[in-house]
Amino acid sequence: MKKVHQVLTAISQLIKTIETDYPELYQFLDENPVTIPSEKHPDLDKDTLEGYLADLNSLLKHHIENHSKAK
């Protein structure tokens, strides 16, 4: 299992890749439910962050599979 710092680093790197290489996808990152907490003080533990990283990876993979073919 990764440490929280490693997960945060991976998230930051992936977001930077999306921002740089897939700007059309970057606008959808604010719509991810993990970025809109329903609690006043949400607990963002390692499992939550790993889930967010997995969601980002899935979003990018889906985008590449469905939009790169059109080019």
Short mmCIF file of the C-alpha atoms (twelve columns), coordinates in Angstrom:
data_MODEL
# 
_entry.id   MODEL 
# 
loop_
_atom_site.group_PDB 
_atom_site.id 
_atom_site.type_symbol 
_atom_site.label_atom_id 
_atom_site.label_alt_id 
_atom_site.label_comp_id 
_atom_site.label_asym_id 
_atom_site.label_seq_id 
_atom_site.Cartn_x 
_atom_site.Cartn_y 
_atom_site.Cartn_z 
_atom_site.pdbx_PDB_model_num 
ATOM 1  C CA . MET A 1  0.000   0.000  0.000   1 
ATOM 2  C CA . LYS A 2  1.111   3.482  -0.747  1 
ATOM 3  C CA . LYS A 3  1.598   6.140  1.857   1 
ATOM 4  C CA . VAL A 4  -0.658  9.199  1.752   1 
ATOM 5  C CA . HIS A 5  2.192   11.359 0.479   1 
ATOM 6  C CA . GLN A 6  2.827   8.981  -2.426  1 
ATOM 7  C CA . VAL A 7  -0.862  8.960  -3.354  1 
ATOM 8  C CA . LEU A 8  -1.030  12.756 -3.252  1 
ATOM 9  C CA . THR A 9  2.069   12.964 -5.430  1 
ATOM 10 C CA . ALA A 10 0.543   10.556 -7.945  1 
ATOM 11 C CA . ILE A 11 -2.695  12.577 -7.977  1 
ATOM 12 C CA . SER A 12 -0.784  15.813 -8.546  1 
ATOM 13 C CA . GLN A 13 1.259   14.318 -11.371 1 
ATOM 14 C CA . LEU A 14 -1.808  12.850 -13.066 1 
ATOM 15 C CA . ILE A 15 -3.733  16.123 -12.796 1 
ATOM 16 C CA . LYS A 16 -0.753  17.961 -14.302 1 
ATOM 17 C CA . THR A 17 -0.666  15.453 -17.180 1 
ATOM 18 C CA . ILE A 18 -4.375  15.928 -17.790 1 
ATOM 19 C CA . GLU A 19 -4.026  19.711 -17.623 1 
ATOM 20 C CA . THR A 20 -1.089  19.731 -20.034 1 
ATOM 21 C CA . ASP A 21 -1.911  16.944 -22.477 1 
ATOM 22 C CA . TYR A 22 -5.717  16.749 -22.282 1 
ATOM 23 C CA . PRO A 23 -7.007  20.273 -21.538 1 
ATOM 24 C CA . GLU A 24 -10.433 19.345 -22.890 1 
ATOM 25 C CA . LEU A 25 -10.705 16.795 -20.071 1 
ATOM 26 C CA . TYR A 26 -9.379  19.084 -17.349 1 
ATOM 27 C CA . GLN A 27 -12.679 20.966 -17.090 1 
ATOM 28 C CA . PHE A 28 -14.421 17.812 -15.846 1 
ATOM 29 C CA . LEU A 29 -12.174 17.334 -12.800 1 
ATOM 30 C CA . ASP A 30 -14.307 19.707 -10.712 1 
ATOM 31 C CA . GLU A 31 -17.304 17.440 -11.301 1 
ATOM 32 C CA . ASN A 32 -15.751 14.450 -9.565  1 
ATOM 33 C CA . PRO A 33 -17.787 13.720 -6.411  1 
ATOM 34 C CA . VAL A 34 -14.687 13.461 -4.217  1 
ATOM 35 C CA . THR A 35 -14.004 17.150 -4.870  1 
ATOM 36 C CA . ILE A 36 -17.464 18.111 -3.588  1 
ATOM 37 C CA . PRO A 37 -17.637 16.939 0.017   1 
ATOM 38 C CA . SER A 38 -21.077 16.717 1.593   1 
ATOM 39 C CA . GLU A 39 -19.658 16.980 5.107   1 
ATOM 40 C CA . LYS A 40 -18.441 20.168 6.751   1 
ATOM 41 C CA . HIS A 41 -15.042 18.615 7.612   1 
ATOM 42 C CA . PRO A 42 -14.582 15.566 5.372   1 
ATOM 43 C CA . ASP A 43 -12.069 12.887 6.305   1 
ATOM 44 C CA . LEU A 44 -9.769  12.410 3.334   1 
ATOM 45 C CA . ASP A 45 -7.911  9.293  4.329   1 
ATOM 46 C CA . LYS A 46 -5.604  7.186  2.200   1 
ATOM 47 C CA . ASP A 47 -8.439  4.969  0.928   1 
ATOM 48 C CA . THR A 48 -10.425 8.004  -0.221  1 
ATOM 49 C CA . LEU A 49 -7.389  9.454  -1.978  1 
ATOM 50 C CA . GLU A 50 -6.583  6.117  -3.635  1 
ATOM 51 C CA . GLY A 51 -10.189 5.967  -4.838  1 
ATOM 52 C CA . TYR A 52 -9.850  9.459  -6.295  1 
ATOM 53 C CA . LEU A 53 -6.617  8.453  -8.030  1 
ATOM 54 C CA . ALA A 54 -8.339  5.390  -9.481  1 
ATOM 55 C CA . ASP A 55 -11.210 7.595  -10.691 1 
ATOM 56 C CA . LEU A 56 -8.777  9.987  -12.366 1 
ATOM 57 C CA . ASN A 57 -6.995  7.094  -14.064 1 
ATOM 58 C CA . SER A 58 -10.318 5.670  -15.260 1 
ATOM 59 C CA . LEU A 59 -11.436 9.057  -16.555 1 
ATOM 60 C CA . LEU A 60 -8.218  9.505  -18.518 1 
ATOM 61 C CA . LYS A 61 -8.261  5.931  -19.838 1 
ATOM 62 C CA . HIS A 62 -11.879 6.296  -20.984 1 
ATOM 63 C CA . HIS A 63 -11.092 9.609  -22.660 1 
ATOM 64 C CA . ILE A 64 -8.078  8.212  -24.494 1 
ATOM 65 C CA . GLU A 65 -9.953  5.105  -25.647 1 
ATOM 66 C CA . ASN A 66 -12.950 7.052  -26.910 1 
ATOM 67 C CA . HIS A 67 -11.444 10.261 -28.252 1 
ATOM 68 C CA . SER A 68 -8.025  9.331  -29.609 1 
ATOM 69 C CA . LYS A 69 -9.584  7.091  -32.264 1 
ATOM 70 C CA . ALA A 70 -11.394 10.051 -33.809 1 
ATOM 71 C CA . LYS A 71 -8.114  11.814 -34.576 1 
# 
